[in-house]
PDB file of C-alpha atoms in Angstrom:
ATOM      1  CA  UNK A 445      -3.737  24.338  -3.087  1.00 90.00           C
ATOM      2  CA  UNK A 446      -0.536  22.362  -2.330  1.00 96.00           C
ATOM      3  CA  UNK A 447      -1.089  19.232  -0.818  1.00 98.00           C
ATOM      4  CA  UNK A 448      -4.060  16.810  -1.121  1.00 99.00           C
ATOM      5  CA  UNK A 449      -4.439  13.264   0.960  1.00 99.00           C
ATOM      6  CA  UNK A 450      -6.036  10.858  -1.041  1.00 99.00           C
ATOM      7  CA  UNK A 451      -7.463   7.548   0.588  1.00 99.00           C
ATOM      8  CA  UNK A 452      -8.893   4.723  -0.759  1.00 98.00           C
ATOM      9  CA  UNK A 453     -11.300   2.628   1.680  1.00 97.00           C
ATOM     10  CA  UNK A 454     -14.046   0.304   1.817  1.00 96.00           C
ATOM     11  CA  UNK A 455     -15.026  -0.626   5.438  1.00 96.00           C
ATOM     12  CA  UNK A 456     -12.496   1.104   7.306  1.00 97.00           C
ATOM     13  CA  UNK A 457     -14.257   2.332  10.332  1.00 97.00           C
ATOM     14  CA  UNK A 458     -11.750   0.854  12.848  1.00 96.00           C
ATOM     15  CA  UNK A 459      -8.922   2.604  11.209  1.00 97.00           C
ATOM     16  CA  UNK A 460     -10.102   5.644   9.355  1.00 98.00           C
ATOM     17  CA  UNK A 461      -9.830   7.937  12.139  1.00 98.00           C
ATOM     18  CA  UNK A 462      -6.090   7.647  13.101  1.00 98.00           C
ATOM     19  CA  UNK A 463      -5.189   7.874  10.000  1.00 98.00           C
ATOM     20  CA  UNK A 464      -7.445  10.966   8.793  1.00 98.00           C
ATOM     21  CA  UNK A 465      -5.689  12.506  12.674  1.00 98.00           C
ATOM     22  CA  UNK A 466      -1.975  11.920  11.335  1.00 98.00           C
ATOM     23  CA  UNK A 467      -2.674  14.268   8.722  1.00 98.00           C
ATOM     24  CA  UNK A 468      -5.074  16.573  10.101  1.00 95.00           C
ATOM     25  CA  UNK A 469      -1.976  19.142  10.569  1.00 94.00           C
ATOM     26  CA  UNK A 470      -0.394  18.913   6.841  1.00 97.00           C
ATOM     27  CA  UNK A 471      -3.432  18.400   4.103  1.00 98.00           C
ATOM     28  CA  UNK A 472      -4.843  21.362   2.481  1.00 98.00           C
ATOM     29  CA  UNK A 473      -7.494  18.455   1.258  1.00 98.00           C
ATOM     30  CA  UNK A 474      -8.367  15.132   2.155  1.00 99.00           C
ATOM     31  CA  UNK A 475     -10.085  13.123  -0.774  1.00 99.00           C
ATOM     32  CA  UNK A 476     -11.735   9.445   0.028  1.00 99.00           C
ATOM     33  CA  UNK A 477     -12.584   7.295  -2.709  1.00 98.00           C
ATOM     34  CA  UNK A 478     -14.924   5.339  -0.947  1.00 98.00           C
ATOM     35  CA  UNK A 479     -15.938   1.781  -2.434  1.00 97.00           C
ATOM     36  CA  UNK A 480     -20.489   2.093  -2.078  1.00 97.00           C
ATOM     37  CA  UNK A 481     -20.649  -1.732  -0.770  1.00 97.00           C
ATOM     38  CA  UNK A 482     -19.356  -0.223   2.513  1.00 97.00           C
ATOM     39  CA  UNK A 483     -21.619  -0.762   5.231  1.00 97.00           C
ATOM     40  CA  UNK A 484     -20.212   0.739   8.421  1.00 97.00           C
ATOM     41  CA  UNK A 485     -19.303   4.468   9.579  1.00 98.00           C
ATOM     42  CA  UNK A 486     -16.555   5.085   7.180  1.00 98.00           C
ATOM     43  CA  UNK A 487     -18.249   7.472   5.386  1.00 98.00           C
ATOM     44  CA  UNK A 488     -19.753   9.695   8.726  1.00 98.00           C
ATOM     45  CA  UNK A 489     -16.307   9.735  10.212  1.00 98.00           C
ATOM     46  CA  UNK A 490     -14.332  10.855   6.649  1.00 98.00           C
ATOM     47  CA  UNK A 491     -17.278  13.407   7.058  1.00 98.00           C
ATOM     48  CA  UNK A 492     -16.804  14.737  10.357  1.00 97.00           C
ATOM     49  CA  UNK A 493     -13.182  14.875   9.511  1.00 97.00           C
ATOM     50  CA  UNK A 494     -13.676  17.337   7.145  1.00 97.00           C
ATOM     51  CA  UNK A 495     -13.053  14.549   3.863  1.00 98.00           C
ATOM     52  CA  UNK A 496     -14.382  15.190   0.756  1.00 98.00           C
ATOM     53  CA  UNK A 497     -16.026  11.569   0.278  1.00 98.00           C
ATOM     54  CA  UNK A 498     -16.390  10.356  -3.322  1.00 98.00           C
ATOM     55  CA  UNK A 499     -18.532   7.089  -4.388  1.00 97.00           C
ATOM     56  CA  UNK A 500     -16.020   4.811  -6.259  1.00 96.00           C
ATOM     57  CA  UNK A 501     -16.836   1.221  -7.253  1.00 96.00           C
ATOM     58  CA  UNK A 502     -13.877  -0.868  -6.854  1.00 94.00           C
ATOM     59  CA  UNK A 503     -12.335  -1.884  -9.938  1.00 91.00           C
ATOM     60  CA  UNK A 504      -8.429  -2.020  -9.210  1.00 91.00           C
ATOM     61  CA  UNK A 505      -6.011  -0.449  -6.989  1.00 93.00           C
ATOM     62  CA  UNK A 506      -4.330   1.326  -9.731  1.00 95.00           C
ATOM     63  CA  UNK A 507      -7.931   2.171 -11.482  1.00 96.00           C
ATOM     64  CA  UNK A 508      -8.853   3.514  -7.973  1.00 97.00           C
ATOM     65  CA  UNK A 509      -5.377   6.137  -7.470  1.00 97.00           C
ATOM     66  CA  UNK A 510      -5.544   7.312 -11.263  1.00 98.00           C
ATOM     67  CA  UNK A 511      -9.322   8.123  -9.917  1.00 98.00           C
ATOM     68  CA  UNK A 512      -8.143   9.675  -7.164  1.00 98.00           C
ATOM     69  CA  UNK A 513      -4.775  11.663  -8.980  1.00 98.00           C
ATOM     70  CA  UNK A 514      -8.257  12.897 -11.193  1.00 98.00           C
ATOM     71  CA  UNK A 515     -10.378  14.237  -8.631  1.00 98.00           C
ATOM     72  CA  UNK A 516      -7.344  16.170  -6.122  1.00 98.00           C
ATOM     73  CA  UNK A 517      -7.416  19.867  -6.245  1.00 98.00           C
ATOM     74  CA  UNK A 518      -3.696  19.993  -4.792  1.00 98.00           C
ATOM     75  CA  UNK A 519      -0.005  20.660  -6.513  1.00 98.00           C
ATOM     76  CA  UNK A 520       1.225  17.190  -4.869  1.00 99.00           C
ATOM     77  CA  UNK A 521      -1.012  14.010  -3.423  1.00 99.00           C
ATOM     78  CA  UNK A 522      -0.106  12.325  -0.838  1.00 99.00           C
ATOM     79  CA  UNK A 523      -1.423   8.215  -1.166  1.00 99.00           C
ATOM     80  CA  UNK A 524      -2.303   7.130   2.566  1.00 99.00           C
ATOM     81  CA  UNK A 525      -3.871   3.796   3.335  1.00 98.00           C
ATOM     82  CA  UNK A 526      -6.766   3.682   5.497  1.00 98.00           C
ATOM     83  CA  UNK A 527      -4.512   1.386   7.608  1.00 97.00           C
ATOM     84  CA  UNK A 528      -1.092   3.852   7.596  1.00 98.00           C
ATOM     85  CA  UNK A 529      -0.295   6.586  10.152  1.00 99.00           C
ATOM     86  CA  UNK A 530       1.935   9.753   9.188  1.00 99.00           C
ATOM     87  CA  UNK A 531       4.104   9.962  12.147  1.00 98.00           C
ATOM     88  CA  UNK A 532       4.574  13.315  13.812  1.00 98.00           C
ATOM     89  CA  UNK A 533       8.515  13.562  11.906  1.00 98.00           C
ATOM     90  CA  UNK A 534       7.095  12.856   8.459  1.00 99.00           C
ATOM     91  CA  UNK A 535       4.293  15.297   8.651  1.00 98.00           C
ATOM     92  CA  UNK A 536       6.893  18.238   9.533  1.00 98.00           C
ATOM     93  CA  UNK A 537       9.560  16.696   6.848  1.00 98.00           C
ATOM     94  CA  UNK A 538       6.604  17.264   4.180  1.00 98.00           C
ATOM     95  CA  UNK A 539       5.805  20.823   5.533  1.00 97.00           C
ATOM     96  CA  UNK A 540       9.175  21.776   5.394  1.00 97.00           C
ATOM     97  CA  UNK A 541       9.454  20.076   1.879  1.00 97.00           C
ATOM     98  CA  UNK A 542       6.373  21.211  -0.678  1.00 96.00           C
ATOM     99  CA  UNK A 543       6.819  25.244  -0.066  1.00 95.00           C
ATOM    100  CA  UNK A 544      10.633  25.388  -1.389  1.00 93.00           C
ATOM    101  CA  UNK A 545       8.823  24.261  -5.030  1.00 90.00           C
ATOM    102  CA  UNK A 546      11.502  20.498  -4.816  1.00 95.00           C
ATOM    103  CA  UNK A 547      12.449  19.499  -8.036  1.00 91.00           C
ATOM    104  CA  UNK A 548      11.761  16.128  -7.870  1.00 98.00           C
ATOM    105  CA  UNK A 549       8.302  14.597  -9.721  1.00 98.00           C
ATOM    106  CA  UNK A 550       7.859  11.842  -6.614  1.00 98.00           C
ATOM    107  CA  UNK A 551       9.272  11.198  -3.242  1.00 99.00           C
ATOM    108  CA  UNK A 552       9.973   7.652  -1.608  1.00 99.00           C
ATOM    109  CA  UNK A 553       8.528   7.187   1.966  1.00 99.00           C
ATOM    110  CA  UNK A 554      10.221   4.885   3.917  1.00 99.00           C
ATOM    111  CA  UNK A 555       7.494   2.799   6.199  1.00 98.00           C
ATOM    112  CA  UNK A 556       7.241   0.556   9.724  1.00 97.00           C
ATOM    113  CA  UNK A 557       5.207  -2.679   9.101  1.00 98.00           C
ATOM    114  CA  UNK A 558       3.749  -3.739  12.314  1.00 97.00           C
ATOM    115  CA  UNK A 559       2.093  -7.265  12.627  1.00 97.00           C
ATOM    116  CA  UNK A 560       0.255  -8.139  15.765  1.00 97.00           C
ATOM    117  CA  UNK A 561       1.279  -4.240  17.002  1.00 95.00           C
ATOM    118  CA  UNK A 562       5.135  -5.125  16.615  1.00 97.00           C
ATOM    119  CA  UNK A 563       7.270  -3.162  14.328  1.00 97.00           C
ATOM    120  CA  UNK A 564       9.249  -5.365  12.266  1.00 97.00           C
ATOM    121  CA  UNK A 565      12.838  -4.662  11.226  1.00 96.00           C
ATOM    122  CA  UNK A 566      13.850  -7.959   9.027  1.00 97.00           C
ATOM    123  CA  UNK A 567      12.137  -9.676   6.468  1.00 98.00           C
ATOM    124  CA  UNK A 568      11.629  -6.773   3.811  1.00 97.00           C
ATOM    125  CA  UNK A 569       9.176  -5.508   5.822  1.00 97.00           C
ATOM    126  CA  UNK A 570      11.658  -2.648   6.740  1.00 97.00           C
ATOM    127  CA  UNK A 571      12.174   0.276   5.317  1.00 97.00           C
ATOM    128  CA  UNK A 572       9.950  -1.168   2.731  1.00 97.00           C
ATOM    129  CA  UNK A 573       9.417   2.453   0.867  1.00 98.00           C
ATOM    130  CA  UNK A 574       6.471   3.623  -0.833  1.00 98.00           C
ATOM    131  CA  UNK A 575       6.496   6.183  -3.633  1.00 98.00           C
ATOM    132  CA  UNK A 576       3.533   7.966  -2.408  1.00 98.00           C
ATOM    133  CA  UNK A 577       4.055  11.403  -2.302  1.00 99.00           C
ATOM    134  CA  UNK A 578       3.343  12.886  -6.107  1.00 99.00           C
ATOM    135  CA  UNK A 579       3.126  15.756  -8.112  1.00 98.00           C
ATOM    136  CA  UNK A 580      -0.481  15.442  -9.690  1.00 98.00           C
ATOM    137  CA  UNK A 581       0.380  16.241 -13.203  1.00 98.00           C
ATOM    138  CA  UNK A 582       3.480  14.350 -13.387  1.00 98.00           C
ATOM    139  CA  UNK A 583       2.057  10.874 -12.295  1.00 98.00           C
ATOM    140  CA  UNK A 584       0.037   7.876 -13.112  1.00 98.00           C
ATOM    141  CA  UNK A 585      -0.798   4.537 -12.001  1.00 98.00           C
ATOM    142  CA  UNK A 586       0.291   1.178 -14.637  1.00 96.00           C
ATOM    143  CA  UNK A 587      -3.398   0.181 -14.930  1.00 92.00           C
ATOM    144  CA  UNK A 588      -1.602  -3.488 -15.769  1.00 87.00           C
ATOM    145  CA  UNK A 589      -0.482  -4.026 -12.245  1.00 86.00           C
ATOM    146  CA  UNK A 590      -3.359  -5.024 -10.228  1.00 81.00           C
ATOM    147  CA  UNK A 591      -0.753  -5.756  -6.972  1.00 80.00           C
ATOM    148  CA  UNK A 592       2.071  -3.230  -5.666  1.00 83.00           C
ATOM    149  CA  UNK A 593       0.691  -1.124  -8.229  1.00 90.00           C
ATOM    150  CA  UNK A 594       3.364   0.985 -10.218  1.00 95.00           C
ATOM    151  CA  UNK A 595       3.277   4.730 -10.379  1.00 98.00           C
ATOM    152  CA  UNK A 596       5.067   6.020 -13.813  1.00 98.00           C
ATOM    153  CA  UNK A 597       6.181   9.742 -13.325  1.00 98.00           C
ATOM    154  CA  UNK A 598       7.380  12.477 -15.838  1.00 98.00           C
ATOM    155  CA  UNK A 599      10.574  13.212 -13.447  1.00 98.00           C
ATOM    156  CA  UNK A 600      12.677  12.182 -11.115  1.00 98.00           C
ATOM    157  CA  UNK A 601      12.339  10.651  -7.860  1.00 98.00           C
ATOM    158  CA  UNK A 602      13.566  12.136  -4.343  1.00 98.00           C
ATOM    159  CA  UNK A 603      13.658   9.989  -0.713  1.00 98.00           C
ATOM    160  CA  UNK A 604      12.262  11.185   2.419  1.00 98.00           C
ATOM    161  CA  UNK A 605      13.930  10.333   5.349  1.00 98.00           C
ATOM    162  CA  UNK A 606      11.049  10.119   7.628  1.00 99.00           C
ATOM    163  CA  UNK A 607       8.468   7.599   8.299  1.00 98.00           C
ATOM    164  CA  UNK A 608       4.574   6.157   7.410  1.00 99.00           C
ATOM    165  CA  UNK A 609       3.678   3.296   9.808  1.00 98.00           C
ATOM    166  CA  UNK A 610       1.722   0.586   8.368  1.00 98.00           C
ATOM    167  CA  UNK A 611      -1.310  -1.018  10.857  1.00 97.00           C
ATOM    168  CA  UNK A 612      -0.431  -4.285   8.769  1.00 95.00           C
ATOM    169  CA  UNK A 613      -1.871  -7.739  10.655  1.00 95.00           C
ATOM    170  CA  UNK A 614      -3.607  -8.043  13.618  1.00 95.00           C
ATOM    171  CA  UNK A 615      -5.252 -10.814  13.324  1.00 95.00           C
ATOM    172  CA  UNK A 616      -4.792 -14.193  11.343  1.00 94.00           C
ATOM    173  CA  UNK A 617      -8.417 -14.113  10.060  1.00 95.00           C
ATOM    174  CA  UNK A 618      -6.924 -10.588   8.438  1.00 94.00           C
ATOM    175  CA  UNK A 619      -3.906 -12.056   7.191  1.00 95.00           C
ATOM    176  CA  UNK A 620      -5.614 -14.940   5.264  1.00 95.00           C
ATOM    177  CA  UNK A 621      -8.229 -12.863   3.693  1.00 94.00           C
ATOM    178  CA  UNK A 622      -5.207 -10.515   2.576  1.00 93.00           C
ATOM    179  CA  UNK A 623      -2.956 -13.319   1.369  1.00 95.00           C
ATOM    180  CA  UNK A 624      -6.103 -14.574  -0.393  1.00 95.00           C
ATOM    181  CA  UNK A 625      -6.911 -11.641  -2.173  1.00 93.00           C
ATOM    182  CA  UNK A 626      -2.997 -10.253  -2.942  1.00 93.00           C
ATOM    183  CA  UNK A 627      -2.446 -13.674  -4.538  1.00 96.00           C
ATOM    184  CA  UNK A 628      -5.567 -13.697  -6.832  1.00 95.00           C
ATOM    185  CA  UNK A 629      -4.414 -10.466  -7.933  1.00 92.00           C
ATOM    186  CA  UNK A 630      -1.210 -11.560  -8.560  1.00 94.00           C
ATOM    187  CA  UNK A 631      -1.953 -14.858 -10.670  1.00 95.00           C
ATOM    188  CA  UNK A 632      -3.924 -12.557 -12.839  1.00 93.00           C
ATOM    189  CA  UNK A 633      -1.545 -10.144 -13.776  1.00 91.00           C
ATOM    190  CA  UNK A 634       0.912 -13.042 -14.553  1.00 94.00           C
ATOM    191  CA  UNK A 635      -1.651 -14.609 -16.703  1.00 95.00           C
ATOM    192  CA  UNK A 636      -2.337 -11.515 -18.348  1.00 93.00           C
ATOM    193  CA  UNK A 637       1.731 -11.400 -19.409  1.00 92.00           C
ATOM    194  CA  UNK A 638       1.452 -15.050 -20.502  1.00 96.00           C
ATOM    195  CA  UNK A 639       3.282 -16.673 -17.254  1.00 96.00           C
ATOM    196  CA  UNK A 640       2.560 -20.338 -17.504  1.00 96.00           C
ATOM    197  CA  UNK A 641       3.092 -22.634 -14.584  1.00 96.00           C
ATOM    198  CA  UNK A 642       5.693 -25.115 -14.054  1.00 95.00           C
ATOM    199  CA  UNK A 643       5.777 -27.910 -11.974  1.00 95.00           C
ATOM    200  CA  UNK A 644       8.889 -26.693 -10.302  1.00 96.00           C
ATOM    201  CA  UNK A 645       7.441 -23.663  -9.171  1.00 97.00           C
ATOM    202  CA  UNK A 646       5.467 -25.549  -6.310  1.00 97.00           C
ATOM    203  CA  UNK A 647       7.684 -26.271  -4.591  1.00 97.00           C
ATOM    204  CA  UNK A 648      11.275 -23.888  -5.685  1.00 98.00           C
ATOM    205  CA  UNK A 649       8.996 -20.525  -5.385  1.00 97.00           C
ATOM    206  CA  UNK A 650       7.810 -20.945  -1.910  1.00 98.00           C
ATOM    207  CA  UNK A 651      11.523 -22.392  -1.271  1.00 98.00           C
ATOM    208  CA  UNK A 652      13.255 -19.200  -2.282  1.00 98.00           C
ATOM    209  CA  UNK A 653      10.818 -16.645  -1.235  1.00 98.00           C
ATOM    210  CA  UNK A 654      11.355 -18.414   3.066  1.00 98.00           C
ATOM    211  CA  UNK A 655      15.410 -18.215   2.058  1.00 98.00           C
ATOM    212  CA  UNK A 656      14.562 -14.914   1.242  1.00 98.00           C
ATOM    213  CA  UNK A 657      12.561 -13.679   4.163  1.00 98.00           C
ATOM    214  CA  UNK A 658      14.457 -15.348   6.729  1.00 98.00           C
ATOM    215  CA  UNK A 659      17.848 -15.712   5.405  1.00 98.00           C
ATOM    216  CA  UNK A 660      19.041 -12.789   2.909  1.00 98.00           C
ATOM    217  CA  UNK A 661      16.394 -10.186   4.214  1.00 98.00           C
ATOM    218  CA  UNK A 662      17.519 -10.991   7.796  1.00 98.00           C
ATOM    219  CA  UNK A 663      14.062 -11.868   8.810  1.00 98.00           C
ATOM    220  CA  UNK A 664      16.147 -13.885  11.746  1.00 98.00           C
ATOM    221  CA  UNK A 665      16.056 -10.409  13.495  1.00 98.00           C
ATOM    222  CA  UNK A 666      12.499 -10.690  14.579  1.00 98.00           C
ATOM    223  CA  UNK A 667      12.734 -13.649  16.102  1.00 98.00           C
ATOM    224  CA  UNK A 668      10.307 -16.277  15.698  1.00 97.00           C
ATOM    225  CA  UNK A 669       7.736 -13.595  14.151  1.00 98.00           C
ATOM    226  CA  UNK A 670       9.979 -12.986  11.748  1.00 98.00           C
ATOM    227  CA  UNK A 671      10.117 -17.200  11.155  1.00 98.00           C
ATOM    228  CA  UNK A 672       6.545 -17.587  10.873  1.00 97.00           C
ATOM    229  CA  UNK A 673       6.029 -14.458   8.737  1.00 97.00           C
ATOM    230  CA  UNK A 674       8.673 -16.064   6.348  1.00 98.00           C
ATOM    231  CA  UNK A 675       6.987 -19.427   6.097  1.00 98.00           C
ATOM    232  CA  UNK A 676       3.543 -17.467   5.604  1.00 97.00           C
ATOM    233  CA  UNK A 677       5.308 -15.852   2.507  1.00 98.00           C
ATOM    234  CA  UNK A 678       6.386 -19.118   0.918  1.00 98.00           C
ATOM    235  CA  UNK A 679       2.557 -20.040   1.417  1.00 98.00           C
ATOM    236  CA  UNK A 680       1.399 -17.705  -0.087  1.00 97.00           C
ATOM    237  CA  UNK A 681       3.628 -17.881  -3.158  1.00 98.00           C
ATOM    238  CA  UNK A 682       2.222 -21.813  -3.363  1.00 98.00           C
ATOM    239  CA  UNK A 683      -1.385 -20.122  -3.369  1.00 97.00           C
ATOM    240  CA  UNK A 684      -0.380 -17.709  -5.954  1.00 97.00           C
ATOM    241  CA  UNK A 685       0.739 -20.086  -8.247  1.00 98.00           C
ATOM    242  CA  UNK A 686      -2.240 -22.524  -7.887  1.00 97.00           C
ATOM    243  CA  UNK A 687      -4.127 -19.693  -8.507  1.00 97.00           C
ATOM    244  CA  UNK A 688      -2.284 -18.717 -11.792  1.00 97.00           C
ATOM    245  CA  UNK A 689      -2.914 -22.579 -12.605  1.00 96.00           C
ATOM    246  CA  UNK A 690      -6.636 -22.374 -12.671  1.00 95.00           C
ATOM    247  CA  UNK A 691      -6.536 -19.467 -14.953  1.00 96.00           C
ATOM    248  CA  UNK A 692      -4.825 -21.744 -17.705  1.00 95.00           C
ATOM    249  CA  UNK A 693      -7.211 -24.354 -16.979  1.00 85.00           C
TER     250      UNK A 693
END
């Protein structure tokens, strides 16, 4: 077997099925780690799709793709978010790709971010890559990174040229539960490494990280999206580090 999609999901039943149809045409098995609190039709539709669905308690993203990397059949795994799309060029770049035997342990993906159905270009949310397509027996997840987990490989690393788009926000209900969550996840890795707060960081961290958006990552190209989505990111550095402050107590 050469290629398996693996996809994490809990609750997913309004995007599952476009993104089990982008790679209906390129996986020789589709794997979903599916979290058992889930309460809608995730499961029936990852079923009708043909899925192999697997009961996974949620412990951590990277606890949940070493999981995964255990329980694919294929040569190579392809991470997909229940939220991402393989676009029509990327699933014939990865055809093309996996039969000539690449030397190469992991490939980079570059992806589209869209929030509220535009595609942004500025900001870092473009190309934004992913390394997401694996070799099974090269890789692992960093189980120490609970947040834009790290994959270590036993290889190199290639770049596709073609694209994943990412569903991101549609809504800001969405968007503060995310933020919420990232930046718990966050503040407890840093604890974890010893990060201690200081009172600088209130205000200098969410300072630098609008510069950075809007400014040096040219988040000015979007317009005032790309504003507002610059300002949300100095929030939620602010969050992040009250959050790391309650963990020291």
């Amino acid at each position: 077997m050469l290629l398996s999609v693996a996809i994490i999901a809990r609750d997913e039943e309004r995007h599952i099925g476009a993104a089990l149809a982008s790679i209906a045409n390129v996986a020789d098995e589709i794997v979903v780690l599916l979290d058992p609190r889930t309460s809608d039709r995730t499961a029936e539709l990852c079923t009708q799709a043909g899925a192999r669905v697997i009961a996974a308690p949620f412990e951590s993203f990277p606890a949940q793709r070493n999981r995964a990397l255990a329980e694919c059949k294929g040569q190579w795994v392809l991470f997909l978010d229940a939220d991402e799309r393989v676009t029509p060029s990327l699933q014939h770049e990865i055809r093309q790709l996996l039969p000539s035997q690449p030397s190469h342990a992991g490939y980079w993906i570059p992806r589209f971010n869209r929030y509220w159905g535009r595609a942004l270009r500025g900001g870092g949310w473009y190309p934004d890559r992913q390394l997401r397509l694996l070799q099974r027996a090269k890789a692992q997840y960093d189980p120490s990174r609970l947040v834009h987990e790290l994959v270590i490989l036993a290889g190199s690393e290639g770049q596709l040229s073609q694209h994943l788009e990412h569903i991101n926000i549609e809504s800001w209900a969405e968007l503060r539960e995310k933020q919420q969550r990232y930046a718990q996840a966050e503040a407890a890795t840093l604890y974890r490494n010893g990060v201690r707060v200081k009172p600088q960081n209130y205000v200098l961290q969410p300072l630098r990280a609008i510069w950075r958006r809007y400014v040096t990552w040219g988040g000015y190209r979007d317009g005032f999206l790309g504003m507002l989505l610059a300002l949300v990111m100095g929030w939620y550095e602010f969050k992040m580090y009250l959050a790391l402050a309650k963990h020291w107590g």
